[in-house]
Coordinates of C-alpha atoms in Angstrom, one line a residue:
M1 CA 0.0 0.0 -0.3
Q2 CA 1.7 3.5 -1.1
T3 CA 1.7 6.0 1.5
Q4 CA -0.2 9.2 0.9
T5 CA 3.0 12.3 0.5
T6 CA 2.7 15.4 2.4
I7 CA 3.6 18.8 2.3
S8 CA 4.3 21.8 4.9
V9 CA 2.5 25.1 4.6
T10 CA 3.0 28.0 6.8
L11 CA 0.3 29.6 8.7
K12 CA -0.4 33.6 9.4
D13 CA 1.0 32.9 12.9
G14 CA 4.3 31.4 11.5
S15 CA 3.5 27.7 12.4
K16 CA 3.9 24.9 10.2
K17 CA 1.4 22.8 8.9
E18 CA 1.3 19.1 7.6
I19 CA -1.1 18.2 4.9
P20 CA -2.1 15.7 2.4
D21 CA -0.6 16.7 -1.1
G22 CA -3.1 18.2 -3.4
S23 CA -4.9 19.7 -0.4
T24 CA -6.9 22.7 -1.1
G25 CA -7.3 25.6 1.1
L26 CA -10.6 24.2 2.3
D27 CA -9.0 20.9 3.0
L28 CA -6.5 23.4 5.3
A29 CA -9.5 24.8 7.1
K30 CA -11.1 21.8 7.6
S31 CA -7.9 20.3 9.2
I32 CA -7.9 23.0 11.2
S33 CA -11.5 23.3 12.6
N34 CA -14.8 22.5 11.2
S35 CA -16.1 26.2 12.6
L36 CA -12.9 27.6 10.5
A37 CA -14.0 25.7 7.6
K38 CA -17.7 27.3 7.6
K39 CA -16.5 30.5 8.0
S40 CA -13.8 30.3 5.1
I41 CA -14.3 32.7 2.1
G42 CA -10.8 32.4 0.6
L43 CA -7.0 32.5 0.8
V44 CA -4.2 34.7 1.3
L45 CA -1.7 32.7 -0.6
N46 CA 2.0 34.0 -0.8
D47 CA 0.6 37.4 -0.4
E48 CA -2.2 36.8 -3.1
L49 CA -6.0 36.7 -2.8
K50 CA -6.8 33.2 -4.0
D51 CA -10.1 31.2 -4.2
L52 CA -10.5 29.0 -1.5
T53 CA -10.3 25.7 -4.0
T54 CA -6.9 26.5 -4.9
I55 CA -4.5 23.6 -4.5
L56 CA -1.5 24.2 -2.3
K57 CA 2.2 23.5 -2.6
N58 CA 5.0 22.8 -0.5
G59 CA 6.3 25.5 1.3
D60 CA 3.7 27.8 0.5
R61 CA 2.3 31.0 3.0
V62 CA -1.3 30.6 3.8
E63 CA -3.8 32.8 5.5
I64 CA -7.3 31.8 5.6
V65 CA -9.9 34.5 4.7
T66 CA -13.0 34.6 6.5
Q67 CA -16.1 36.7 6.1
D68 CA -14.8 39.1 9.2
D69 CA -11.9 39.6 7.1
P70 CA -12.4 43.3 4.7
R71 CA -10.6 41.4 1.9
S72 CA -13.4 39.0 2.0
Y73 CA -15.6 41.5 0.3
E74 CA -13.4 41.6 -2.9
L75 CA -14.5 37.7 -3.7
L76 CA -18.0 38.3 -2.7
R77 CA -18.3 41.3 -5.2
H78 CA -16.4 40.2 -7.8
S79 CA -18.7 37.2 -7.4
T80 CA -21.8 39.0 -7.5
A81 CA -20.8 41.1 -10.6
H82 CA -20.8 37.7 -12.5
V83 CA -24.1 36.6 -11.3
L84 CA -25.4 40.4 -12.5
A85 CA -23.7 39.5 -15.8
Q86 CA -25.5 36.1 -15.9
A87 CA -29.1 37.7 -15.0
V88 CA -28.5 40.5 -17.5
Q89 CA -27.5 38.2 -20.6
N90 CA -30.4 35.6 -19.1
L91 CA -33.0 38.7 -19.5
F92 CA -31.8 40.6 -22.4
K93 CA -31.2 38.1 -25.4
G94 CA -27.9 39.6 -27.4
A95 CA -26.5 41.3 -24.6
K96 CA -22.5 40.8 -24.5
I97 CA -20.3 41.7 -21.8
A98 CA -17.1 43.4 -21.3
I99 CA -15.6 43.9 -17.9
G100 CA -17.0 44.0 -14.2
P101 CA -14.5 44.9 -11.8
V102 CA -14.5 45.4 -8.0
I103 CA -14.5 49.0 -6.9
E104 CA -14.8 50.6 -3.4
D105 CA -17.7 49.0 -1.7
G106 CA -18.8 47.5 -4.8
F107 CA -18.7 46.8 -8.5
Y108 CA -19.8 47.4 -11.3
Y109 CA -20.3 45.5 -15.1
D110 CA -20.3 46.8 -18.7
F111 CA -22.7 45.8 -21.5
E112 CA -23.5 46.2 -24.8
I113 CA -27.4 45.6 -25.1
P114 CA -29.0 45.9 -28.6
N115 CA -32.1 48.0 -29.1
H116 CA -32.7 48.5 -24.9
T117 CA -31.4 51.2 -22.7
L118 CA -31.5 50.5 -19.0
T119 CA -33.3 52.1 -16.6
P120 CA -33.5 52.0 -12.6
E121 CA -36.6 50.3 -13.5
D122 CA -35.3 47.4 -15.1
F123 CA -33.5 46.9 -11.9
I124 CA -36.1 45.2 -10.1
K125 CA -36.2 42.4 -12.7
I126 CA -32.6 42.1 -12.7
E127 CA -32.4 41.9 -9.1
K128 CA -34.9 39.2 -8.9
E129 CA -33.2 37.2 -11.8
M130 CA -29.8 37.4 -9.7
E131 CA -31.6 36.2 -6.1
R132 CA -33.0 33.2 -8.3
L133 CA -29.5 32.5 -9.8
A134 CA -27.9 33.0 -6.0
N135 CA -30.5 30.5 -4.5
E136 CA -29.6 27.8 -7.1
D137 CA -26.4 27.2 -5.6
Q138 CA -24.2 27.5 -8.6
K139 CA -20.7 26.6 -8.2
F140 CA -17.6 29.2 -9.3
V141 CA -15.0 26.8 -11.2
R142 CA -11.8 28.2 -12.3
V143 CA -10.6 26.5 -15.6
N144 CA -7.1 27.0 -17.0
I145 CA -7.7 28.1 -20.6
K146 CA -5.5 25.4 -22.3
D147 CA -6.1 25.7 -25.7
V148 CA -6.3 29.5 -26.7
D149 CA -7.3 29.2 -30.5
M150 CA -10.3 27.3 -29.7
Q151 CA -11.5 29.4 -26.7
L152 CA -11.2 32.3 -28.8
N153 CA -13.2 30.9 -31.7
E154 CA -16.0 29.9 -29.1
F155 CA -16.2 33.5 -27.5
K156 CA -16.5 34.9 -31.2
S157 CA -19.1 32.4 -32.4
Q158 CA -21.1 33.4 -29.3
G159 CA -20.4 37.0 -30.4
E160 CA -18.6 37.9 -27.2
K161 CA -16.2 40.1 -29.0
F162 CA -15.1 41.9 -25.7
K163 CA -14.1 38.4 -24.2
A164 CA -12.2 37.6 -27.3
E165 CA -10.3 40.9 -27.2
L166 CA -9.3 40.4 -23.8
L167 CA -8.4 36.8 -24.2
E168 CA -6.2 37.6 -27.3
Q169 CA -4.5 40.4 -25.2
Y170 CA -3.8 38.1 -21.9
K171 CA -3.4 34.9 -24.0
N172 CA 0.2 34.3 -23.0
E173 CA -0.4 35.1 -19.5
N174 CA -1.6 31.6 -18.2
P175 CA -5.4 32.8 -18.8
T176 CA -8.3 31.3 -17.2
L177 CA -12.4 30.8 -17.3
Y178 CA -14.9 30.8 -14.5
V179 CA -17.6 28.6 -14.8
L180 CA -20.9 28.9 -13.0
E181 CA -22.1 25.0 -12.7
D182 CA -25.8 23.9 -11.8
K183 CA -26.3 21.2 -9.1
S184 CA -25.9 19.0 -12.0
G185 CA -22.3 20.1 -12.9
K186 CA -23.5 21.7 -16.1
S187 CA -21.7 24.5 -17.1
V188 CA -24.7 27.6 -17.3
W189 CA -22.5 30.7 -17.6
N190 CA -18.8 31.7 -18.1
D191 CA -16.5 34.5 -18.2
F192 CA -12.9 35.4 -19.4
C193 CA -11.6 36.2 -15.5
R194 CA -8.8 35.8 -13.5
G195 CA -10.8 35.9 -10.2
P196 CA -10.4 35.3 -7.4
H197 CA -14.3 34.1 -6.4
I198 CA -16.3 32.3 -3.7
T199 CA -17.2 28.8 -3.9
S200 CA -20.9 28.9 -4.1
T201 CA -23.6 32.0 -5.6
K202 CA -25.6 30.6 -2.2
Q203 CA -23.2 32.8 -0.5
I204 CA -24.3 35.9 -1.9
K205 CA -27.0 37.0 0.8
A206 CA -27.5 40.9 0.6
F207 CA -26.8 43.1 -2.7
K208 CA -28.2 45.8 -4.3
L209 CA -27.9 47.5 -7.8
L210 CA -27.5 51.1 -7.3
S211 CA -27.2 52.9 -10.7
V212 CA -26.7 52.7 -14.6
S213 CA -24.5 54.9 -16.8
G214 CA -22.9 55.2 -20.1
A215 CA -19.0 53.9 -20.9
Y216 CA -17.1 53.4 -23.6
W217 CA -15.1 50.2 -24.1
R218 CA -11.8 50.6 -22.9
A219 CA -12.4 53.8 -21.9
D220 CA -12.2 55.2 -25.5
E221 CA -14.7 57.6 -26.9
T222 CA -13.9 56.1 -30.5
K223 CA -15.1 52.5 -29.5
E224 CA -18.2 50.9 -29.0
S225 CA -20.5 52.6 -26.3
L226 CA -21.5 50.5 -23.6
Q227 CA -24.2 50.2 -20.3
R228 CA -22.7 50.3 -16.7
I229 CA -24.7 49.0 -14.1
Y230 CA -23.3 49.8 -10.6
G231 CA -23.9 47.4 -7.1
T232 CA -23.0 46.6 -3.9
S233 CA -22.8 43.4 -2.2
W234 CA -22.5 42.7 1.5
W235 CA -22.7 39.1 3.6
S236 CA -25.3 40.6 5.9
K237 CA -28.8 42.7 5.3
E238 CA -27.6 44.8 8.4
E239 CA -24.7 45.7 6.4
L240 CA -26.1 46.4 3.1
D241 CA -29.0 48.6 4.7
G242 CA -26.1 50.4 6.8
H243 CA -24.5 51.0 3.6
L244 CA -27.6 52.1 1.8
N245 CA -28.2 54.8 4.9
K246 CA -24.6 56.1 4.1
L247 CA -25.4 56.7 0.4
E248 CA -28.5 58.2 1.2
E249 CA -26.7 60.9 3.4
A250 CA -23.8 61.0 0.9
E251 CA -26.8 62.0 -1.8
K252 CA -27.8 64.7 0.9
R253 CA -24.4 65.9 1.1
D254 CA -23.5 66.0 -2.5
H255 CA -21.7 69.1 -3.1
R256 CA -23.3 69.7 -6.4
K257 CA -26.6 69.6 -5.1
L258 CA -26.1 71.9 -1.9
G259 CA -24.1 74.1 -4.5
R260 CA -27.6 74.6 -6.1
Q261 CA -29.6 74.8 -3.2
M262 CA -27.2 77.0 -0.9
D263 CA -26.4 79.3 -4.5
L264 CA -22.4 78.2 -4.1
F265 CA -21.0 77.7 -7.8
S266 CA -22.1 77.2 -10.9
M267 CA -20.9 76.0 -14.3
H268 CA -22.5 77.1 -17.6
D269 CA -22.4 76.2 -21.4
E270 CA -20.9 79.3 -22.7
T271 CA -18.0 79.4 -20.2
G272 CA -17.4 75.7 -21.2
P273 CA -17.1 72.0 -19.1
G274 CA -14.9 71.9 -16.1
L275 CA -14.8 76.0 -15.6
I276 CA -15.9 76.9 -12.0
L277 CA -17.9 80.1 -11.0
W278 CA -17.7 80.6 -7.4
H279 CA -20.6 82.8 -6.0
P280 CA -20.0 85.0 -3.4
S281 CA -21.0 82.6 -0.4
L282 CA -18.3 80.1 -1.6
A283 CA -15.9 82.7 -2.6
F284 CA -15.8 83.6 0.9
V285 CA -15.2 80.3 2.1
R286 CA -12.3 80.2 -0.3
K287 CA -11.1 83.7 0.2
Q288 CA -10.8 82.3 4.2
I289 CA -9.2 79.3 2.9
E290 CA -6.5 81.2 1.1
D291 CA -6.2 83.4 4.2
Y292 CA -5.5 80.6 6.5
W293 CA -3.0 79.1 3.9
K294 CA -1.2 82.4 3.6
E295 CA -0.6 82.9 7.2
L296 CA 0.7 79.7 8.1
H297 CA 3.0 79.9 5.2
D298 CA 4.3 83.4 6.0
K299 CA 4.8 82.3 9.5
N300 CA 6.8 79.2 8.2
G301 CA 9.3 80.8 5.8
Y302 CA 7.4 80.5 2.5
E303 CA 8.2 83.1 -0.2
F304 CA 4.7 84.1 -2.3
V305 CA 5.4 84.2 -5.9
Y306 CA 2.8 84.8 -9.0
T307 CA 3.2 83.2 -12.4
P308 CA 1.5 83.5 -15.5
H309 CA -1.1 81.5 -17.1
I310 CA 0.4 80.7 -20.2
A311 CA 4.1 80.0 -21.6
K312 CA 5.7 78.9 -25.0
T313 CA 5.7 75.9 -25.6
D314 CA 9.4 75.7 -25.4
L315 CA 9.1 75.9 -21.6
W316 CA 6.9 72.5 -21.7
N317 CA 9.6 70.9 -23.9
T318 CA 12.5 71.7 -21.3
S319 CA 10.3 70.3 -18.6
G320 CA 9.3 67.2 -20.3
H321 CA 5.5 67.9 -20.4
N322 CA 5.1 67.9 -24.0
E323 CA 6.7 64.7 -24.1
F324 CA 4.9 63.1 -21.2
Y325 CA 1.3 65.3 -20.3
K326 CA 0.6 66.2 -23.9
E327 CA -2.7 64.5 -23.9
N328 CA -3.8 66.8 -20.9
M329 CA -2.9 69.7 -22.2
F330 CA -4.5 72.9 -24.0
Y331 CA -2.3 74.3 -27.0
M332 CA -2.9 77.7 -28.4
S333 CA -1.2 79.9 -31.1
V334 CA -0.4 83.8 -30.7
D335 CA 1.8 85.2 -33.0
E336 CA 2.6 82.1 -34.8
Q337 CA 4.3 80.9 -31.7
D338 CA 2.7 77.8 -30.0
Y339 CA 1.5 78.4 -26.6
V340 CA 0.2 76.1 -23.5
L341 CA -2.0 76.9 -20.8
K342 CA -0.3 75.9 -17.9
P343 CA -1.0 72.4 -16.6
M344 CA 1.4 73.0 -13.3
N345 CA 3.1 75.6 -11.7
C346 CA 6.4 73.6 -11.1
P347 CA 8.6 75.0 -14.2
F348 CA 7.8 78.6 -13.4
H349 CA 9.0 78.2 -9.9
V350 CA 12.4 76.4 -11.5
L351 CA 12.9 79.7 -13.8
I352 CA 12.7 82.1 -10.6
F353 CA 15.1 79.8 -8.9
Q354 CA 17.5 79.8 -12.2
S355 CA 16.9 83.4 -12.8
R356 CA 19.9 84.5 -10.1
R357 CA 23.0 82.3 -8.5
H358 CA 22.3 80.9 -5.1
S359 CA 24.9 79.9 -2.1
Y360 CA 24.7 77.1 0.3
R361 CA 23.5 79.8 2.8
E362 CA 20.2 81.0 1.1
L363 CA 19.2 77.5 0.9
P364 CA 16.1 76.2 1.8
I365 CA 14.1 78.3 -0.6
R366 CA 10.6 77.9 -0.2
M367 CA 8.2 79.3 -2.9
A368 CA 4.6 79.4 -2.7
E369 CA 1.8 80.3 -4.8
L370 CA -2.3 79.8 -5.5
G371 CA -1.6 79.0 -9.0
T372 CA -4.6 78.5 -11.3
V373 CA -3.7 75.3 -13.8
Y374 CA -5.2 73.9 -16.9
R375 CA -5.8 70.3 -17.8
Y376 CA -8.0 68.5 -20.1
E377 CA -10.0 66.2 -18.3
R378 CA -12.4 63.9 -20.1
S379 CA -16.0 65.0 -20.1
G380 CA -17.1 61.5 -18.8
V381 CA -14.8 61.9 -15.5
M382 CA -15.6 65.3 -14.6
H383 CA -17.4 65.7 -11.5
G384 CA -18.7 69.0 -9.9
L385 CA -15.9 71.0 -8.0
A386 CA -14.1 67.5 -7.5
R387 CA -12.5 67.0 -11.0
V388 CA -12.6 70.0 -13.6
R389 CA -10.5 71.5 -16.3
G390 CA -9.4 74.8 -14.5
F391 CA -8.2 74.8 -10.8
T392 CA -6.0 76.5 -8.3
Q393 CA -3.6 74.7 -6.5
D394 CA -1.7 75.6 -3.2
D395 CA 1.5 75.0 -4.6
A396 CA 4.8 75.1 -3.3
H397 CA 8.2 74.2 -4.1
I398 CA 11.0 74.0 -1.6
F399 CA 15.0 74.0 -2.9
C400 CA 17.2 72.5 -0.4
R401 CA 20.5 70.8 0.3
K402 CA 20.6 67.1 0.8
D403 CA 21.4 67.7 4.6
Q404 CA 18.2 69.8 4.9
Y405 CA 15.9 67.2 3.3
V406 CA 14.8 65.4 6.0
E407 CA 14.0 68.2 8.3
E408 CA 12.1 70.3 5.4
I409 CA 9.7 67.2 4.9
K410 CA 9.2 67.0 8.6
G411 CA 8.4 70.7 8.4
V412 CA 5.8 70.4 5.5
I413 CA 4.2 67.4 7.5
D414 CA 3.5 69.6 10.4
L415 CA 2.0 72.3 8.1
V416 CA -0.5 69.6 6.9
D417 CA -1.2 68.5 10.4
K418 CA -1.9 72.3 11.4
I419 CA -4.1 73.1 8.4
Y420 CA -6.3 70.0 8.4
K421 CA -6.5 70.5 12.0
G422 CA -7.9 73.8 11.5
F423 CA -10.7 72.3 9.3
G424 CA -11.4 69.3 11.9
L425 CA -10.3 66.9 9.2
N426 CA -8.8 63.7 9.9
Y427 CA -6.2 62.1 7.9
F428 CA -3.5 59.2 7.1
A429 CA -0.6 59.3 5.3
E430 CA 1.0 56.7 2.4
L431 CA 4.2 56.6 1.3
S432 CA 4.8 55.6 -2.3
T433 CA 8.2 54.0 -3.5
K434 CA 9.8 53.5 -6.7
P435 CA 7.9 52.2 -9.9
K436 CA 9.4 50.3 -12.4
D437 CA 9.4 53.2 -14.9
A438 CA 11.6 55.2 -12.8
I439 CA 14.3 57.8 -13.8
G440 CA 17.2 58.5 -11.8
T441 CA 19.9 56.4 -10.1
K442 CA 19.5 53.8 -7.7
E443 CA 21.5 55.7 -4.9
I444 CA 19.2 59.0 -5.0
W445 CA 16.1 56.8 -5.2
E446 CA 17.4 55.4 -2.1
F447 CA 18.5 58.6 -0.4
A448 CA 14.8 59.9 -1.4
E449 CA 12.9 57.0 0.0
A450 CA 15.0 56.9 3.1
G451 CA 14.6 60.5 3.8
L452 CA 10.6 60.6 3.5
E453 CA 10.4 57.4 5.5
Q454 CA 13.0 59.3 8.2
A455 CA 10.8 62.3 8.4
L456 CA 7.6 60.3 8.7
K457 CA 9.3 58.2 11.5
E458 CA 10.7 61.2 13.3
Y459 CA 7.7 63.3 13.3
G460 CA 5.6 60.5 15.0
L461 CA 3.1 59.9 11.7
E462 CA 1.9 56.5 11.1
Y463 CA 2.1 55.4 7.3
K464 CA 1.8 52.6 5.0
I465 CA 3.6 52.1 2.3
N466 CA 2.2 51.7 -1.3
P467 CA 5.0 49.7 -3.4
E468 CA 5.9 50.9 -6.5
D469 CA 3.2 53.6 -6.8
G470 CA 5.4 56.6 -7.0
A471 CA 6.0 59.2 -9.8
F472 CA 8.7 58.4 -12.5
Y473 CA 10.6 61.0 -11.0
G474 CA 10.5 60.6 -7.3
P475 CA 9.0 58.9 -4.6
K476 CA 6.1 60.6 -2.7
I477 CA 4.1 61.1 0.6
D478 CA 0.3 61.0 0.1
F479 CA -2.1 62.1 2.9
K480 CA -5.9 60.8 2.7
L481 CA -8.4 63.0 4.0
K482 CA -11.5 61.3 5.9
D483 CA -14.8 63.0 5.7
A484 CA -17.7 63.0 8.1
L485 CA -19.2 60.0 6.6
G486 CA -15.9 57.9 6.4
R487 CA -15.4 58.5 2.8
I488 CA -11.7 59.0 1.8
W489 CA -10.4 62.1 -0.5
Q490 CA -7.0 62.8 -2.1
G491 CA -5.1 65.2 0.0
A492 CA -1.5 66.8 0.5
T493 CA 1.0 65.3 -1.7
I494 CA 5.0 65.7 -0.9
Q495 CA 6.6 64.8 -4.1
L496 CA 10.5 64.5 -4.4
D497 CA 11.5 65.4 -7.8
F498 CA 14.9 64.3 -9.7
N499 CA 13.6 65.0 -13.3
L500 CA 13.1 69.1 -13.2
P501 CA 16.6 70.2 -11.6
N502 CA 17.9 67.9 -14.3
R503 CA 16.2 68.9 -17.1
F504 CA 16.8 73.1 -16.2
D505 CA 20.5 72.1 -14.8
L506 CA 19.7 73.8 -11.8
K507 CA 23.1 74.7 -9.0
Y508 CA 24.1 76.3 -6.3
T509 CA 27.4 77.3 -4.9
E510 CA 28.7 74.9 -2.1
K511 CA 31.0 76.0 0.5
D512 CA 33.8 74.6 -1.3
G513 CA 32.9 76.7 -4.5
A514 CA 31.6 73.5 -6.1
Q515 CA 28.3 73.5 -8.1
E516 CA 26.0 71.2 -6.7
Q517 CA 22.2 70.2 -7.8
P518 CA 19.5 71.3 -5.3
V519 CA 17.1 68.8 -3.9
M520 CA 13.4 70.0 -5.5
V521 CA 10.5 68.9 -3.2
H522 CA 7.0 69.7 -4.6
R523 CA 4.2 70.3 -2.2
A524 CA 0.6 71.0 -2.1
I525 CA -1.7 70.8 1.1
Y526 CA -5.3 71.6 -0.5
G527 CA -4.6 69.9 -3.5
S528 CA -7.2 72.1 -5.5
L529 CA -9.0 74.9 -4.0
E530 CA -11.9 73.4 -5.9
R531 CA -11.8 69.7 -4.5
F532 CA -10.9 70.7 -1.1
A533 CA -14.2 73.0 -1.2
A534 CA -16.2 70.0 -2.5
L535 CA -14.6 68.1 0.6
L536 CA -15.6 70.7 2.8
I537 CA -18.9 71.2 1.2
E538 CA -19.7 67.4 1.9
H539 CA -18.2 67.2 4.9
F540 CA -19.9 69.7 6.6
A541 CA -23.2 69.2 4.7
G542 CA -23.1 72.7 4.1
A543 CA -23.2 73.7 7.5
F544 CA -19.9 75.4 7.4
P545 CA -18.3 76.5 11.1
V546 CA -18.7 80.1 12.0
W547 CA -15.0 81.3 10.6
L548 CA -16.1 79.8 7.4
S549 CA -20.0 80.8 7.1
Y550 CA -20.5 84.1 4.7
K551 CA -23.4 84.6 6.7
Q552 CA -22.5 84.0 10.4
V553 CA -25.7 85.7 12.2
I554 CA -29.0 86.6 11.1
V555 CA -31.2 89.2 13.3
M556 CA -34.7 88.2 12.9
P557 CA -37.4 90.9 14.4
I558 CA -41.0 89.1 15.1
S559 CA -42.7 92.2 14.2
D560 CA -42.7 95.7 12.6
R561 CA -42.7 97.4 16.2
H562 CA -39.5 95.5 16.7
F563 CA -37.3 96.8 13.7
E564 CA -35.6 99.5 15.2
H565 CA -34.0 97.5 17.8
A566 CA -33.2 94.7 15.6
E567 CA -31.3 97.1 13.4
K568 CA -29.5 98.6 16.5
I569 CA -28.1 94.8 17.4
F570 CA -27.5 94.3 13.7
N571 CA -25.2 97.2 13.0
L572 CA -23.5 96.5 16.6
L573 CA -22.5 93.3 14.9
K574 CA -21.4 94.7 11.8
E575 CA -19.0 97.3 13.8
K576 CA -17.3 94.1 15.4
N577 CA -16.8 92.4 11.6
I578 CA -19.6 89.8 12.4
R579 CA -21.0 88.9 9.3
A580 CA -24.6 89.8 10.1
N581 CA -27.8 90.1 8.1
I582 CA -30.9 91.2 9.1
D583 CA -34.6 89.6 8.0
L584 CA -37.1 92.3 7.9
R585 CA -39.4 90.4 5.5
A586 CA -43.2 90.4 6.7
E587 CA -42.9 86.6 7.1
S588 CA -43.6 84.9 10.3
I589 CA -41.0 84.4 13.0
N590 CA -41.5 80.5 12.2
A591 CA -40.9 81.0 8.4
K592 CA -37.9 83.4 9.4
I593 CA -36.1 80.5 11.2
R594 CA -36.8 77.8 8.8
D595 CA -35.5 79.8 6.0
A596 CA -32.4 80.7 7.9
E597 CA -32.0 76.8 8.7
I598 CA -32.3 76.0 5.1
E599 CA -29.8 78.8 4.4
K600 CA -27.5 76.8 7.3
I601 CA -26.8 80.0 9.1
P602 CA -24.7 79.4 12.3
Y603 CA -26.4 81.6 14.5
M604 CA -30.1 83.3 14.6
I605 CA -31.1 86.1 16.9
I606 CA -34.7 86.9 17.9
I607 CA -35.8 90.0 18.8
G608 CA -39.5 90.8 20.3
D609 CA -41.3 92.6 23.4
K610 CA -39.7 90.7 25.6
E611 CA -35.9 90.8 24.1
I612 CA -36.4 94.9 24.3
S613 CA -37.8 95.0 27.7
E614 CA -34.9 92.9 29.3
N615 CA -32.3 94.0 27.1
L616 CA -31.0 91.1 25.9
I617 CA -31.3 88.6 22.7
S618 CA -32.9 85.3 22.1
V619 CA -30.1 83.1 20.2
R620 CA -30.7 79.8 18.3
A621 CA -27.6 78.2 17.1
R622 CA -28.1 76.0 13.8
K623 CA -27.3 72.6 15.5
K624 CA -28.0 73.0 19.1
R625 CA -31.3 74.9 18.7
D626 CA -32.5 77.2 21.4
L627 CA -29.8 78.6 23.5
G628 CA -31.9 81.2 25.5
S629 CA -31.5 84.8 26.4
V630 CA -28.2 86.3 26.8
Q631 CA -26.7 89.8 26.8
V632 CA -25.6 90.9 23.4
D633 CA -21.6 91.8 24.4
K634 CA -21.6 88.1 25.8
F635 CA -22.7 87.1 22.6
I636 CA -20.5 89.1 20.3
E637 CA -17.3 87.9 22.6
Q638 CA -18.6 84.1 22.0
V639 CA -18.6 84.6 18.0
L640 CA -15.6 86.5 17.8
S641 CA -13.8 83.8 20.0
E642 CA -15.1 80.9 17.6
I643 CA -14.2 83.0 14.5
K644 CA -10.6 83.5 16.0
D645 CA -10.0 79.8 17.2
K646 CA -11.4 78.5 14.3
T647 CA -13.9 76.3 16.1
I648 CA -15.6 73.6 14.2
G649 CA -18.6 72.4 16.1
T650 CA -21.7 75.3 16.0

């Protein structure tokens, strides 16, 4: 009798486990405990997410993924996307599938459907069909495509041109097919896919289709138009309901919707897409943001510069933008000379540095500019204030010596911390390292990455590493902002650049008279004022703290006989530089309060007979409601203190 051979795998805790050769991840889970096997969803095999049914090899590092693990959602959502695709093809004959990736908190799938435009009303029958398929307990089976030509012919005969194109592209990369099998083992649907997936459709318990939009195959406007269905999937109905409530709250906070309701900004056909008109109320918020930025930069040794909006194409040849960034730039011709609307401020700052000689004693030189730039964003990706074609960056560039580099990075981190705390925003940091297409020597990359990491550690800021996610010209630190709903927004970036100093041959004179190249650091803290304004609108749901509010206080007399006293209070507030308004409309006090709450004005002062006789004011706060009667001087002192201290909660 032949003895069965065994293999050894390493578990998450570092311990070794002997299992029979040919065992799957599920077999491993069963050998540990039945309860673990029941909760198992997938594997992390040698740091890569895999199907639970993957066969293990000797020496593998294996971690069992359960529903409690956030990584399990990738398998669930990817699998739910396949069930969506099967349902659509069952319901709409002739529908062809494109791609269906997992995205944050959900998934989407692209379809070409002849003679039918999907609407949200179609979701009811699609979801019903998905539920039926889930309950059929279909099995996800991974199949290695051994005969690519035969599979290509099959896809083409089925009219699945997108699947065929993808298979042709990846035919030399061990392509796989995922087949859904019914209980009898019969194949009922398949897709060209890398996986991984859950084991059975029965594990899909709580999902919802959310929206439909247009898309293009390969995101190319010259290729086929597709219909994209977005959805979400969770392990339980409670999780799904919580997510849907969060989406409902996010919709209420959508800065585009609040922008219309609160008269904050607009876009017009006459100006063109992605070009923003800031209305007075949001322009005031912007002024406060800019003033705060200037104040802190002035205190931290930055010098302010101003640069043009256009430059001859020669500049962008030297900088490399015409070579690497051309598709995102706007070109024009003036006096038979080609010009470019600037996509970035950095080459101008480089020219300012280059315009005269510098000694090592002068460094660091820190230049800052609120510079408006222009980038061609495709119409399909523009989104309110968050993704536009013309925007203002809070740009700064630091030119320093190598021995100053770490301290300068720490200084930027400290500035980021101060500015974000002023808005009550939480953040976390990511360090992105050398990509595969990097330029520059190994030594300078090691110097740059080590310096960024040292600065993060010495500052005491926790961070995670994004391997190979730096720019081709240097590593970077990205700051991710978390809003009131827990959503993540791109924030500050600190970027080291070897490219521009080389291209412009930047030099400074060292102590011994030698000419040395300075270290150049790009950094922006808001990122863009437009996107940061979108974040603030949604974070505060339009209810800005007092120091950012265009209207800080509104005085509301109850009737005509209270007008005179109300105007005295109004004038007193204005004298103290509080942005006050007065509501003299012939409306009831309840109507005035309701309208002030819709406008999200932080404080309402109500003046009636009682307030006049007692020489007090009745105050209502936007969030805390009725604050009772107080002396006007004390109220003014409180509001001025909130403005000065940039208090968040009002």
